[in-house]
Amino acid sequence: MTITETVEMRGFGSRDLDRVVDLFDVVWPTAEGHRERTHWAFGANPVGTVPLVGAFDTETGAMVGVRGGIRWPLAGGVPGDALTAIQLHGTCVHPEYRRMRLFTRMCEEFVRQARDSGFDVIFNVSVAASRAGYERLGWRYLPGFRAYHRIERLGSVVRRLARRGSPGAQAGSRVPESSRPAFGEVREFIDRRDSLLGELAHTAYPEDFFGWRFSHSTHRIAGSADVGYCAYRVRTVGGLRDVLFGDLWPAPRRAAALIAAVVDAERADTSTIWMSGTHPLRGTLLRHGFIPDLRRSLHFGVKTLSGRAEALVAPSRWGCVSADIDTF
């Protein structure tokens, strides 16, 4: 019997999350925060659960692969009732079990269970190495979802470029919860954002999901009734302090002022936002100095599970920003 024949696909639940963390530690040994993010993604979502599929070695009992996802509330995209959506999260295979079609088998089982559970669509941003595998399974990748950057402190950037070395992105420190505005303060600005996006597919924010979505230790919510509010996090990229904006909920004609207020408060060297080309705030960003990364789009893929969701294979149907992606 081959090793492949001893590996079976089956569902798992919250009792297995520590095993998932252990596997993530093996697959990504230099990354941090696996426990917090895994229990956040798979164990606490207030809007519901999705199928979680693991690959298990029947001889040793070891979990050797994970195919997970997050139930993600979408607004827009299609007329009528909202689509039920899953965003993929946390796919991996143990290094000793690769090249055995486990990725394909886990995804096939995940899609089957998701369809049987009544979901309409799966979406995700994947790494380049896994894109071909998803495409073979019916994923369609949409262009135009890319990063936009702006230099905030030219002197800092010039000094950094003059040095050697380019450390990767690192998360910033946590802001005390008491500094966050209450959801009631932000709600009217989120409602205005929803009206601005109209029929474009984007994340819906009922209060419980809003609290969960931005509960990670690096997430910050800031703003005021004058300029509006935004979600963001601070990271270090190449030795520079970068504000990565997750979502913008500005007051009318105040998006630029909202961004400037956060950049000034955080003393950022640069700022970044990921955004789809059809987002209505894209023009505002371009007019105020944000430059799109034209070298590449993010690998944004869609797998439709129902006929109603077929409209979402058109890039023009999405109004995405950074916080619409699980890894923000």
PDB file of N, CA and C in Angstrom, residues 121-158:
ATOM      1  N   VAL A 121     -20.714  30.533  -3.759  1.00  0.00           N
ATOM      2  CA  VAL A 121     -19.446  30.920  -4.369  1.00  0.00           C
ATOM      3  C   VAL A 121     -18.320  30.787  -3.352  1.00  0.00           C
ATOM      4  N   ILE A 122     -17.140  30.459  -3.856  1.00  0.00           N
ATOM      5  CA  ILE A 122     -15.897  30.459  -3.083  1.00  0.00           C
ATOM      6  C   ILE A 122     -14.968  31.466  -3.742  1.00  0.00           C
ATOM      7  N   PHE A 123     -14.281  32.269  -2.937  1.00  0.00           N
ATOM      8  CA  PHE A 123     -13.281  33.172  -3.514  1.00  0.00           C
ATOM      9  C   PHE A 123     -12.048  33.195  -2.626  1.00  0.00           C
ATOM     10  N   ASN A 124     -10.938  33.620  -3.190  1.00  0.00           N
ATOM     11  CA  ASN A 124      -9.689  33.668  -2.433  1.00  0.00           C
ATOM     12  C   ASN A 124      -8.624  34.415  -3.223  1.00  0.00           C
ATOM     13  N   VAL A 125      -7.621  34.875  -2.503  1.00  0.00           N
ATOM     14  CA  VAL A 125      -6.381  35.339  -3.109  1.00  0.00           C
ATOM     15  C   VAL A 125      -5.336  34.268  -2.848  1.00  0.00           C
ATOM     16  N   SER A 126      -4.762  33.728  -3.893  1.00  0.00           N
ATOM     17  CA  SER A 126      -3.804  32.634  -3.749  1.00  0.00           C
ATOM     18  C   SER A 126      -2.400  33.099  -4.099  1.00  0.00           C
ATOM     19  N   VAL A 127      -1.419  32.322  -3.683  1.00  0.00           N
ATOM     20  CA  VAL A 127      -0.046  32.572  -4.109  1.00  0.00           C
ATOM     21  C   VAL A 127       0.113  32.061  -5.529  1.00  0.00           C
ATOM     22  N   ALA A 128       1.105  32.591  -6.221  1.00  0.00           N
ATOM     23  CA  ALA A 128       1.289  32.246  -7.635  1.00  0.00           C
ATOM     24  C   ALA A 128       1.487  30.744  -7.829  1.00  0.00           C
ATOM     25  N   ALA A 129       2.179  30.101  -6.866  1.00  0.00           N
ATOM     26  CA  ALA A 129       2.501  28.684  -7.023  1.00  0.00           C
ATOM     27  C   ALA A 129       1.270  27.789  -7.026  1.00  0.00           C
ATOM     28  N   SER A 130       0.195  28.212  -6.360  1.00  0.00           N
ATOM     29  CA  SER A 130      -0.993  27.359  -6.278  1.00  0.00           C
ATOM     30  C   SER A 130      -2.066  27.725  -7.300  1.00  0.00           C
ATOM     31  N   ARG A 131      -1.870  28.802  -8.033  1.00  0.00           N
ATOM     32  CA  ARG A 131      -2.902  29.251  -8.966  1.00  0.00           C
ATOM     33  C   ARG A 131      -3.243  28.190 -10.009  1.00  0.00           C
ATOM     34  N   ALA A 132      -2.232  27.565 -10.595  1.00  0.00           N
ATOM     35  CA  ALA A 132      -2.498  26.569 -11.638  1.00  0.00           C
ATOM     36  C   ALA A 132      -3.334  25.411 -11.098  1.00  0.00           C
ATOM     37  N   GLY A 133      -3.066  25.007  -9.853  1.00  0.00           N
ATOM     38  CA  GLY A 133      -3.849  23.927  -9.266  1.00  0.00           C
ATOM     39  C   GLY A 133      -5.302  24.310  -9.091  1.00  0.00           C
ATOM     40  N   TYR A 134      -5.556  25.531  -8.657  1.00  0.00           N
ATOM     41  CA  TYR A 134      -6.938  25.995  -8.535  1.00  0.00           C
ATOM     42  C   TYR A 134      -7.617  26.080  -9.899  1.00  0.00           C
ATOM     43  N   GLU A 135      -6.891  26.556 -10.895  1.00  0.00           N
ATOM     44  CA  GLU A 135      -7.491  26.677 -12.233  1.00  0.00           C
ATOM     45  C   GLU A 135      -7.889  25.315 -12.776  1.00  0.00           C
ATOM     46  N   ARG A 136      -7.104  24.293 -12.504  1.00  0.00           N
ATOM     47  CA  ARG A 136      -7.481  22.946 -12.946  1.00  0.00           C
ATOM     48  C   ARG A 136      -8.761  22.466 -12.267  1.00  0.00           C
ATOM     49  N   LEU A 137      -9.069  23.034 -11.104  1.00  0.00           N
ATOM     50  CA  LEU A 137     -10.268  22.659 -10.357  1.00  0.00           C
ATOM     51  C   LEU A 137     -11.454  23.575 -10.660  1.00  0.00           C
ATOM     52  N   GLY A 138     -11.302  24.457 -11.654  1.00  0.00           N
ATOM     53  CA  GLY A 138     -12.425  25.284 -12.081  1.00  0.00           C
ATOM     54  C   GLY A 138     -12.431  26.703 -11.576  1.00  0.00           C
ATOM     55  N   TRP A 139     -11.385  27.114 -10.860  1.00  0.00           N
ATOM     56  CA  TRP A 139     -11.304  28.507 -10.420  1.00  0.00           C
ATOM     57  C   TRP A 139     -11.038  29.417 -11.620  1.00  0.00           C
ATOM     58  N   ARG A 140     -11.638  30.586 -11.594  1.00  0.00           N
ATOM     59  CA  ARG A 140     -11.357  31.596 -12.617  1.00  0.00           C
ATOM     60  C   ARG A 140     -10.756  32.823 -11.934  1.00  0.00           C
ATOM     61  N   TYR A 141      -9.647  33.281 -12.484  1.00  0.00           N
ATOM     62  CA  TYR A 141      -8.906  34.382 -11.878  1.00  0.00           C
ATOM     63  C   TYR A 141      -9.207  35.691 -12.587  1.00  0.00           C
ATOM     64  N   LEU A 142      -9.433  36.728 -11.764  1.00  0.00           N
ATOM     65  CA  LEU A 142      -9.908  38.009 -12.270  1.00  0.00           C
ATOM     66  C   LEU A 142      -8.804  39.055 -12.151  1.00  0.00           C
ATOM     67  N   PRO A 143      -8.519  39.789 -13.215  1.00  0.00           N
ATOM     68  CA  PRO A 143      -7.471  40.802 -13.165  1.00  0.00           C
ATOM     69  C   PRO A 143      -7.956  42.092 -12.504  1.00  0.00           C
ATOM     70  N   GLY A 144      -7.000  42.947 -12.146  1.00  0.00           N
ATOM     71  CA  GLY A 144      -7.337  44.301 -11.726  1.00  0.00           C
ATOM     72  C   GLY A 144      -7.368  44.572 -10.245  1.00  0.00           C
ATOM     73  N   PHE A 145      -7.185  43.555  -9.400  1.00  0.00           N
ATOM     74  CA  PHE A 145      -7.156  43.752  -7.953  1.00  0.00           C
ATOM     75  C   PHE A 145      -5.688  43.879  -7.567  1.00  0.00           C
ATOM     76  N   ARG A 146      -5.254  45.111  -7.285  1.00  0.00           N
ATOM     77  CA  ARG A 146      -3.835  45.347  -7.108  1.00  0.00           C
ATOM     78  C   ARG A 146      -3.563  46.310  -5.964  1.00  0.00           C
ATOM     79  N   ALA A 147      -2.284  46.444  -5.625  1.00  0.00           N
ATOM     80  CA  ALA A 147      -1.861  47.345  -4.560  1.00  0.00           C
ATOM     81  C   ALA A 147      -1.667  48.758  -5.113  1.00  0.00           C
ATOM     82  N   TYR A 148      -2.015  49.746  -4.275  1.00  0.00           N
ATOM     83  CA  TYR A 148      -1.767  51.152  -4.560  1.00  0.00           C
ATOM     84  C   TYR A 148      -0.900  51.702  -3.430  1.00  0.00           C
ATOM     85  N   HIS A 149       0.178  52.393  -3.800  1.00  0.00           N
ATOM     86  CA  HIS A 149       1.142  52.875  -2.819  1.00  0.00           C
ATOM     87  C   HIS A 149       1.292  54.389  -2.916  1.00  0.00           C
ATOM     88  N   ARG A 150       1.627  55.005  -1.784  1.00  0.00           N
ATOM     89  CA  ARG A 150       1.953  56.416  -1.782  1.00  0.00           C
ATOM     90  C   ARG A 150       3.112  56.673  -0.822  1.00  0.00           C
ATOM     91  N   ILE A 151       4.073  57.474  -1.253  1.00  0.00           N
ATOM     92  CA  ILE A 151       5.159  57.894  -0.380  1.00  0.00           C
ATOM     93  C   ILE A 151       4.660  59.047   0.479  1.00  0.00           C
ATOM     94  N   GLU A 152       4.817  58.911   1.791  1.00  0.00           N
ATOM     95  CA  GLU A 152       4.361  59.944   2.721  1.00  0.00           C
ATOM     96  C   GLU A 152       5.518  60.809   3.232  1.00  0.00           C
ATOM     97  N   ARG A 153       6.662  60.199   3.441  1.00  0.00           N
ATOM     98  CA  ARG A 153       7.839  60.920   3.928  1.00  0.00           C
ATOM     99  C   ARG A 153       9.010  60.587   3.011  1.00  0.00           C
ATOM    100  N   LEU A 154       9.242  61.444   2.029  1.00  0.00           N
ATOM    101  CA  LEU A 154      10.241  61.161   1.005  1.00  0.00           C
ATOM    102  C   LEU A 154      11.628  60.977   1.611  1.00  0.00           C
ATOM    103  N   GLY A 155      11.968  61.790   2.604  1.00  0.00           N
ATOM    104  CA  GLY A 155      13.289  61.671   3.196  1.00  0.00           C
ATOM    105  C   GLY A 155      13.539  60.298   3.776  1.00  0.00           C
ATOM    106  N   SER A 156      12.548  59.737   4.460  1.00  0.00           N
ATOM    107  CA  SER A 156      12.702  58.404   5.042  1.00  0.00           C
ATOM    108  C   SER A 156      12.904  57.350   3.969  1.00  0.00           C
ATOM    109  N   VAL A 157      12.157  57.482   2.871  1.00  0.00           N
ATOM    110  CA  VAL A 157      12.265  56.506   1.790  1.00  0.00           C
ATOM    111  C   VAL A 157      13.635  56.587   1.137  1.00  0.00           C
ATOM    112  N   VAL A 158      14.111  57.795   0.879  1.00  0.00           N
ATOM    113  CA  VAL A 158      15.426  57.966   0.252  1.00  0.00           C
ATOM    114  C   VAL A 158      16.522  57.392   1.147  1.00  0.00           C
TER     115      VAL A 158
END
